[in-house]
Coordinates of C-alpha atoms in Angstrom, one line a residue:
M216 CA -27.1 -6.3 41.3
Q217 CA -23.4 -6.6 41.0
H218 CA -21.7 -8.6 38.3
S219 CA -19.3 -11.3 39.3
N220 CA -15.7 -11.3 38.1
S221 CA -16.3 -14.4 36.0
A222 CA -14.0 -15.7 33.3
A223 CA -16.4 -14.5 30.6
A224 CA -16.1 -10.9 32.0
T225 CA -12.4 -10.9 31.6
R226 CA -12.2 -12.7 28.3
P227 CA -10.7 -10.4 25.6
Y228 CA -13.1 -9.0 23.0
V229 CA -11.0 -10.2 20.0
H230 CA -8.4 -12.9 19.4
P231 CA -5.0 -12.0 20.8
R232 CA -3.5 -12.4 17.3
I233 CA -5.7 -9.5 16.1
E234 CA -4.8 -7.4 19.2
A235 CA -1.2 -8.0 18.3
L236 CA -1.5 -6.8 14.7
A237 CA 0.4 -3.6 13.9
A238 CA -1.8 -0.8 12.7
S239 CA -0.9 0.8 9.4
K240 CA 1.6 3.6 9.9
I241 CA 0.7 4.9 6.5
R242 CA -2.8 5.4 7.8
E243 CA -1.4 6.9 11.0
V244 CA 0.2 9.7 9.0
A245 CA -2.7 10.1 6.6
N246 CA -5.4 10.1 9.2
A247 CA -3.8 13.0 10.9
A248 CA -4.3 15.2 7.8
M249 CA -6.8 13.5 5.5
G250 CA -9.4 16.0 4.4
D251 CA -7.1 18.9 4.7
P252 CA -7.3 20.6 1.3
N253 CA -3.9 22.2 1.8
V254 CA -2.0 18.9 2.0
L255 CA -0.3 17.6 -1.1
A256 CA -0.7 13.8 -0.6
F257 CA 1.5 11.1 -2.1
W258 CA 1.1 8.6 0.7
F259 CA -1.2 6.0 -1.0
G260 CA -0.4 3.8 -4.0
E261 CA -3.0 5.3 -6.2
P262 CA -2.9 7.1 -9.6
D263 CA -4.4 10.6 -9.6
Q264 CA -6.5 9.9 -12.7
V265 CA -10.0 8.6 -12.7
T266 CA -10.8 5.2 -14.3
P267 CA -11.1 5.6 -18.2
E268 CA -14.6 6.4 -19.4
P269 CA -15.2 3.1 -21.4
I270 CA -14.6 1.1 -18.2
R271 CA -17.0 3.2 -16.2
A272 CA -19.5 3.1 -19.0
A273 CA -19.4 -0.7 -19.1
A274 CA -20.3 -0.8 -15.4
A275 CA -23.1 1.7 -15.9
R276 CA -24.6 -0.4 -18.6
A277 CA -24.5 -3.5 -16.5
L278 CA -26.2 -1.6 -13.6
D279 CA -28.8 -0.3 -16.0
A280 CA -29.4 -3.8 -17.2
G281 CA -30.0 -4.9 -13.6
D282 CA -26.8 -6.8 -12.9
T283 CA -27.1 -6.6 -9.1
F284 CA -27.4 -10.2 -8.2
Y285 CA -25.0 -13.0 -7.0
H286 CA -22.7 -14.7 -9.5
A287 CA -20.5 -17.8 -9.5
N288 CA -17.8 -17.9 -6.8
L289 CA -15.0 -18.0 -9.3
G290 CA -16.3 -15.1 -11.5
I291 CA -18.5 -14.7 -14.6
P292 CA -17.3 -16.8 -17.5
A293 CA -16.6 -13.7 -19.7
L294 CA -14.2 -12.2 -17.2
R295 CA -12.4 -15.5 -16.5
E296 CA -12.0 -16.1 -20.2
A297 CA -10.7 -12.5 -20.7
I298 CA -8.2 -12.8 -17.9
A299 CA -7.0 -16.2 -19.1
G300 CA -6.4 -14.8 -22.6
Y301 CA -4.6 -11.7 -21.2
V302 CA -2.3 -13.8 -19.0
S303 CA -1.6 -16.1 -21.8
S304 CA -0.6 -13.3 -24.1
L305 CA 2.0 -12.0 -21.6
H306 CA 3.5 -15.2 -20.2
R307 CA 2.4 -18.7 -21.3
P308 CA -0.9 -20.4 -22.3
I309 CA -3.2 -21.0 -19.4
G310 CA -6.9 -21.9 -19.4
V311 CA -10.0 -20.6 -17.8
D312 CA -9.8 -23.3 -15.2
N313 CA -6.6 -21.7 -13.9
I314 CA -8.4 -18.4 -13.1
A315 CA -10.4 -17.2 -10.1
V316 CA -11.9 -13.7 -9.9
T317 CA -11.6 -12.0 -6.5
S318 CA -12.9 -8.9 -4.8
S319 CA -9.6 -7.0 -5.1
G320 CA -5.9 -8.0 -5.2
V321 CA -5.6 -7.9 -1.5
N322 CA -8.6 -10.3 -1.3
A323 CA -6.7 -12.6 -3.7
L324 CA -3.7 -12.6 -1.4
M325 CA -5.8 -13.3 1.7
L326 CA -7.6 -16.2 0.0
V327 CA -4.3 -17.7 -1.0
H328 CA -2.9 -17.3 2.6
Q329 CA -6.1 -18.9 4.0
A330 CA -5.8 -21.8 1.6
L331 CA -2.1 -22.4 2.3
L332 CA -1.3 -21.3 5.8
G333 CA -2.3 -22.2 9.3
P334 CA -0.9 -21.8 12.8
G335 CA 2.9 -22.4 13.0
D336 CA 3.4 -22.6 9.2
R337 CA 6.5 -20.8 8.0
A338 CA 6.1 -18.1 5.4
V339 CA 9.1 -16.3 3.9
F340 CA 8.8 -12.8 2.5
V341 CA 11.1 -10.6 0.5
T342 CA 11.1 -7.2 2.3
P343 CA 10.5 -4.3 2.7
V344 CA 7.1 -4.8 1.4
W345 CA 3.5 -3.5 1.6
P346 CA 2.4 -4.3 5.2
N347 CA -0.8 -6.1 4.2
L348 CA 1.2 -9.0 2.8
T349 CA 3.0 -9.8 6.0
Q350 CA 0.2 -9.1 8.4
A351 CA -2.4 -11.4 6.7
P352 CA -0.4 -14.6 7.6
R353 CA -0.1 -13.3 11.2
I354 CA -3.9 -13.2 11.4
L355 CA -3.8 -16.9 10.5
G356 CA -1.1 -17.7 13.1
A357 CA 1.6 -18.4 10.6
D358 CA 5.3 -17.6 11.3
V359 CA 6.5 -14.7 9.1
V360 CA 10.2 -14.6 8.2
S361 CA 11.6 -11.5 6.4
M362 CA 14.4 -11.7 3.9
P363 CA 15.5 -8.0 3.4
L364 CA 16.7 -6.5 0.2
E365 CA 19.9 -4.5 0.4
F366 CA 20.2 -0.9 -0.6
R367 CA 23.6 -0.3 -2.2
P368 CA 24.6 3.3 -2.8
D369 CA 26.1 4.1 -6.1
D370 CA 29.6 5.5 -5.7
N371 CA 29.6 6.9 -9.2
R372 CA 26.2 8.7 -8.7
P373 CA 26.0 10.6 -5.4
G374 CA 22.5 10.4 -4.0
G375 CA 21.7 7.3 -6.0
G376 CA 21.7 3.5 -5.5
Q377 CA 19.8 0.3 -6.1
W378 CA 18.0 -2.4 -4.1
R379 CA 19.5 -5.9 -4.5
L380 CA 18.4 -9.4 -3.5
D381 CA 20.9 -11.6 -1.7
L382 CA 19.8 -14.7 -3.5
D383 CA 22.1 -17.1 -1.6
R384 CA 20.7 -15.8 1.7
L385 CA 17.1 -16.2 0.5
L386 CA 17.8 -19.7 -0.7
A387 CA 19.3 -20.7 2.7
A388 CA 16.1 -19.4 4.4
L389 CA 13.9 -21.5 2.2
T390 CA 14.3 -24.7 4.3
P391 CA 12.2 -27.8 3.8
Q392 CA 10.0 -26.6 6.7
T393 CA 9.0 -23.6 4.7
R394 CA 5.4 -23.6 3.4
V395 CA 5.3 -20.4 1.3
L396 CA 7.6 -17.9 -0.3
V397 CA 6.0 -14.6 -1.1
V398 CA 7.6 -12.3 -3.7
N399 CA 6.2 -8.9 -4.7
S400 CA 7.9 -7.8 -7.9
P401 CA 8.0 -5.0 -9.0
N402 CA 8.1 -4.3 -5.4
N403 CA 6.1 -1.9 -3.2
P404 CA 7.8 0.2 -1.9
T405 CA 11.3 0.0 -3.4
G406 CA 10.5 -0.7 -7.1
W407 CA 13.0 -3.6 -7.0
T408 CA 12.3 -6.1 -9.7
I409 CA 13.5 -9.7 -9.7
D410 CA 15.3 -10.9 -12.8
A411 CA 14.6 -14.1 -14.7
A412 CA 17.8 -15.9 -13.5
E413 CA 16.8 -15.3 -9.8
Q414 CA 13.3 -16.5 -10.5
R415 CA 14.6 -19.7 -12.1
A416 CA 16.9 -20.4 -9.2
L417 CA 14.1 -19.9 -6.7
L418 CA 11.6 -22.0 -8.7
E419 CA 14.1 -24.9 -8.9
H420 CA 14.8 -24.7 -5.2
C421 CA 11.1 -24.5 -4.2
R422 CA 10.3 -27.5 -6.5
R423 CA 12.8 -29.6 -4.7
H424 CA 11.3 -28.8 -1.3
G425 CA 7.6 -28.6 -2.2
I426 CA 7.4 -24.9 -1.3
W427 CA 4.6 -22.8 -2.8
I428 CA 5.7 -19.6 -4.6
V429 CA 3.1 -16.8 -4.2
A430 CA 3.8 -13.9 -6.6
D431 CA 2.2 -10.6 -6.0
D432 CA 2.1 -9.4 -9.6
V433 CA 0.0 -6.2 -9.2
Y434 CA 2.8 -4.0 -10.7
E435 CA 3.9 -6.3 -13.5
R436 CA 2.8 -3.8 -16.2
V437 CA 4.2 -0.8 -14.3
F438 CA 7.6 -1.9 -15.5
Y439 CA 10.2 0.3 -17.2
G440 CA 12.3 -2.4 -19.0
E441 CA 12.1 -3.3 -22.6
S442 CA 9.4 -6.0 -22.3
A443 CA 5.7 -5.4 -21.9
A444 CA 5.7 -6.9 -18.4
A445 CA 8.1 -7.6 -15.6
P446 CA 9.7 -11.1 -15.4
S447 CA 7.1 -13.5 -14.2
F448 CA 7.2 -16.9 -12.4
L449 CA 4.3 -17.8 -14.6
A450 CA 6.4 -17.6 -17.7
I451 CA 8.8 -20.4 -16.5
A452 CA 6.5 -22.5 -14.4
T453 CA 4.8 -25.7 -15.6
P454 CA 1.1 -26.3 -15.0
E455 CA 2.0 -28.6 -12.1
D456 CA 4.3 -26.2 -10.3
R457 CA 3.3 -24.8 -7.0
V458 CA 3.2 -21.3 -8.3
I459 CA 0.4 -18.8 -7.7
S460 CA 0.1 -15.4 -9.2
T461 CA -2.2 -12.8 -7.6
N462 CA -3.1 -9.6 -9.5
S463 CA -5.4 -6.7 -9.6
F464 CA -7.1 -4.2 -11.9
S465 CA -6.2 -1.4 -9.6
K466 CA -2.9 -0.1 -11.0
S467 CA -2.6 -1.0 -14.7
W468 CA -6.2 0.1 -15.5
L469 CA -6.5 2.9 -12.9
M470 CA -9.2 1.1 -11.0
T471 CA -8.2 1.3 -7.4
G472 CA -11.7 1.9 -6.0
W473 CA -13.3 -0.9 -7.9
R474 CA -11.8 -3.7 -5.8
L475 CA -11.4 -6.3 -8.5
G476 CA -8.5 -8.9 -8.8
W477 CA -7.7 -12.4 -9.8
I478 CA -5.7 -15.5 -9.0
A479 CA -3.8 -17.6 -11.6
A480 CA -2.9 -21.0 -10.1
P481 CA -2.8 -24.7 -10.8
V482 CA -6.2 -26.3 -11.5
P483 CA -6.3 -28.4 -8.3
F484 CA -5.8 -25.2 -6.3
I485 CA -8.5 -23.3 -8.2
D486 CA -10.9 -26.3 -7.7
V487 CA -11.0 -25.8 -4.0
L488 CA -11.3 -22.0 -4.0
P489 CA -15.1 -21.7 -4.6
K490 CA -15.9 -22.8 -1.0
L491 CA -13.3 -20.4 0.4
I492 CA -14.6 -17.5 -1.7
E493 CA -18.1 -18.4 -0.6
Y494 CA -17.1 -18.0 3.1
N495 CA -15.3 -14.7 2.4
T496 CA -17.2 -12.5 -0.1
S497 CA -19.3 -15.1 -2.1
C498 CA -18.4 -13.3 -5.4
A499 CA -17.3 -10.1 -6.9
P500 CA -20.1 -7.8 -8.0
G501 CA -21.4 -8.5 -11.5
F502 CA -21.3 -4.9 -12.7
V503 CA -17.7 -4.5 -11.5
Q504 CA -16.8 -7.7 -13.3
Q505 CA -18.3 -6.3 -16.5
A506 CA -16.0 -3.3 -16.1
G507 CA -13.1 -5.7 -15.8
V508 CA -14.1 -7.4 -19.1
E509 CA -14.0 -4.0 -20.8
A510 CA -10.8 -3.1 -19.1
I511 CA -9.0 -6.1 -20.6
R512 CA -10.6 -5.5 -24.0
R513 CA -9.1 -1.9 -23.9
S514 CA -5.7 -3.0 -22.5
A515 CA -3.8 -2.1 -25.7
E516 CA -4.8 1.5 -25.4
I517 CA -5.0 2.0 -21.6
V518 CA -2.0 0.1 -20.2
P519 CA 0.8 1.4 -22.4
A520 CA -0.4 5.0 -21.8
M521 CA -0.5 4.4 -18.1
R522 CA 3.1 3.0 -18.2
D523 CA 4.4 5.9 -20.3
R524 CA 2.9 8.4 -18.0
M525 CA 4.4 6.7 -15.0
L526 CA 7.8 6.6 -16.7
G527 CA 7.7 10.3 -17.3
A528 CA 6.7 11.0 -13.7
R529 CA 9.4 8.7 -12.3
N530 CA 12.1 10.4 -14.3
H531 CA 10.8 13.9 -13.5
L532 CA 10.7 13.2 -9.7
F533 CA 14.0 11.5 -9.6
A534 CA 15.7 14.4 -11.4
L535 CA 14.2 16.8 -8.9
L536 CA 15.2 14.8 -5.9
R537 CA 18.8 14.5 -7.1
E538 CA 19.1 18.2 -6.6
V539 CA 18.1 18.0 -2.9
P540 CA 21.4 17.6 -1.0
Q541 CA 20.1 15.6 1.9
V542 CA 18.2 13.0 -0.2
E543 CA 19.3 9.6 -1.5
A544 CA 17.0 7.7 -3.8
S545 CA 17.2 4.8 -6.2
L546 CA 15.7 4.9 -9.8
P547 CA 13.1 2.1 -9.6
P548 CA 12.9 -0.4 -12.5
G549 CA 9.2 -0.9 -11.7
A550 CA 6.1 0.1 -9.7
M551 CA 5.0 3.7 -9.0
Y552 CA 7.2 4.7 -6.0
L553 CA 10.4 6.4 -5.2
Y554 CA 11.8 5.2 -1.9
L555 CA 14.0 8.0 -0.7
R556 CA 16.3 8.4 2.3
V557 CA 17.1 11.6 4.1
R558 CA 20.6 11.6 5.5
G559 CA 20.8 11.7 9.2
V560 CA 17.1 10.7 9.7
T561 CA 16.5 7.4 11.6
D562 CA 12.8 7.9 12.5
S563 CA 10.7 7.9 9.4
L564 CA 7.4 8.1 11.1
T565 CA 8.4 11.3 13.0
L566 CA 9.7 12.8 9.8
A567 CA 6.6 11.9 7.8
K568 CA 4.4 13.6 10.5
H569 CA 6.7 16.6 10.5
L570 CA 6.3 17.0 6.8
V571 CA 2.5 16.8 6.9
R572 CA 2.3 19.3 9.8
D573 CA 4.9 21.8 8.7
A574 CA 5.2 21.4 4.9
K575 CA 1.7 20.1 4.1
L576 CA 3.4 17.2 2.2
G577 CA 2.0 13.7 2.6
L578 CA 4.5 10.8 2.3
A579 CA 4.5 7.3 3.6
P580 CA 7.0 6.4 6.4
G581 CA 9.4 3.7 5.5
I582 CA 8.9 1.9 8.8
A583 CA 5.4 1.1 7.6
F584 CA 7.0 -1.5 5.3
G585 CA 9.0 -3.3 8.0
P586 CA 12.1 -2.6 10.0
E587 CA 14.2 -2.9 6.8
G588 CA 12.4 0.3 5.6
E589 CA 13.3 2.5 8.5
G590 CA 14.9 5.8 7.6
F591 CA 13.2 5.9 4.2
L592 CA 10.1 7.6 2.9
R593 CA 7.9 6.3 0.1
W594 CA 6.7 8.8 -2.5
C595 CA 3.9 7.6 -5.0
F596 CA 4.8 9.4 -8.2
A597 CA 1.5 8.6 -10.1
A598 CA 0.8 12.3 -10.5
S599 CA 1.3 15.2 -12.8
P600 CA 4.7 16.9 -13.2
D601 CA 3.4 20.1 -11.7
R602 CA 2.1 18.4 -8.7
L603 CA 5.4 16.5 -8.2
T604 CA 7.4 19.7 -8.7
E605 CA 5.4 21.4 -5.9
G606 CA 5.9 18.4 -3.7
V607 CA 9.7 18.6 -4.0
A608 CA 9.6 22.3 -3.1
R609 CA 7.6 21.4 0.0
L610 CA 10.0 18.7 0.9
E611 CA 12.9 21.1 0.7
R612 CA 11.0 23.6 3.0
G613 CA 10.1 20.8 5.4
L614 CA 13.7 19.6 5.6
A615 CA 15.0 23.1 6.1
S616 CA 12.8 23.5 9.1
I617 CA 14.1 20.5 11.0

């Protein structure tokens, strides 16, 4: 029996918005060589250290005690209280009712986008930025507007430079028709970090127009300034301001694989989240949340040690790259990446694939973070000095073979 060419037979398998999503170009490079023991990989944003033992032990104890059941949508009380106290100690007092526990930082971002954005809504992003941030609103049918940072070479330091925000241009883009402004600072991939004056100008502007500010604060403790954390919108916002902070245990506590994060937001926003979390993940696993409680309890010993190691790695890698004639790189004030540019190279994906194939060096192509990142490569420096030194040697060999 032959099937007729009905409308059902020609209907696409998935929604056109999903078909139109750009696949991760970081994964495109990594998938070509993942599992090759000879590749020195710096393509993912992940420390090379395992999660500290006390955190792992807390999860093991919870498992041994049988904590394998569902929990409240917003998280177990002990973790919400711990997060509220932690955030209050860094920025300003907030309560447990301002906190929702999520199944990772990226889940926190997706929940916020689902709560705020729908088809045709305007979302403005400071870019280049981790592609998950800009792709999630596209899944929801929102209109994504990019406001690029500018890379300004330093005339006094050949091979150096800094990323800068054109604040006036960003403010002009934040029209009354804008629903959401998303700022990732310290920024992945550039390390750019917004300053307090820029934050205040943006907050005042967004207040006037009723625009939500969504701050991706996952790298706030991976900050190389004098304060314990990067400047935060939370520190200057009132409880009524439309300011939401998303965060994660992944970086500061070396917990990337645990998939645990949180949202700090006004109480009326948190009040509507349980039903949205229910229809996404229902809740974060209890034994993982117990690990989060222990992580925050150990913050004073774990987080500064992480930051100091990152600082040493950043300085070590930057000094090595300054000796490579073809390379330009900025010294990032935050995050765990050096965003470098090879003079004369305009196709970062082809270069990244060449380095994997011919030099066994795994870096992320700059184009993965948006058109503004083309020509650059992202190097995650959360690694030992010896590993970074070998990586630069491979970079030099790979560039010499082009």
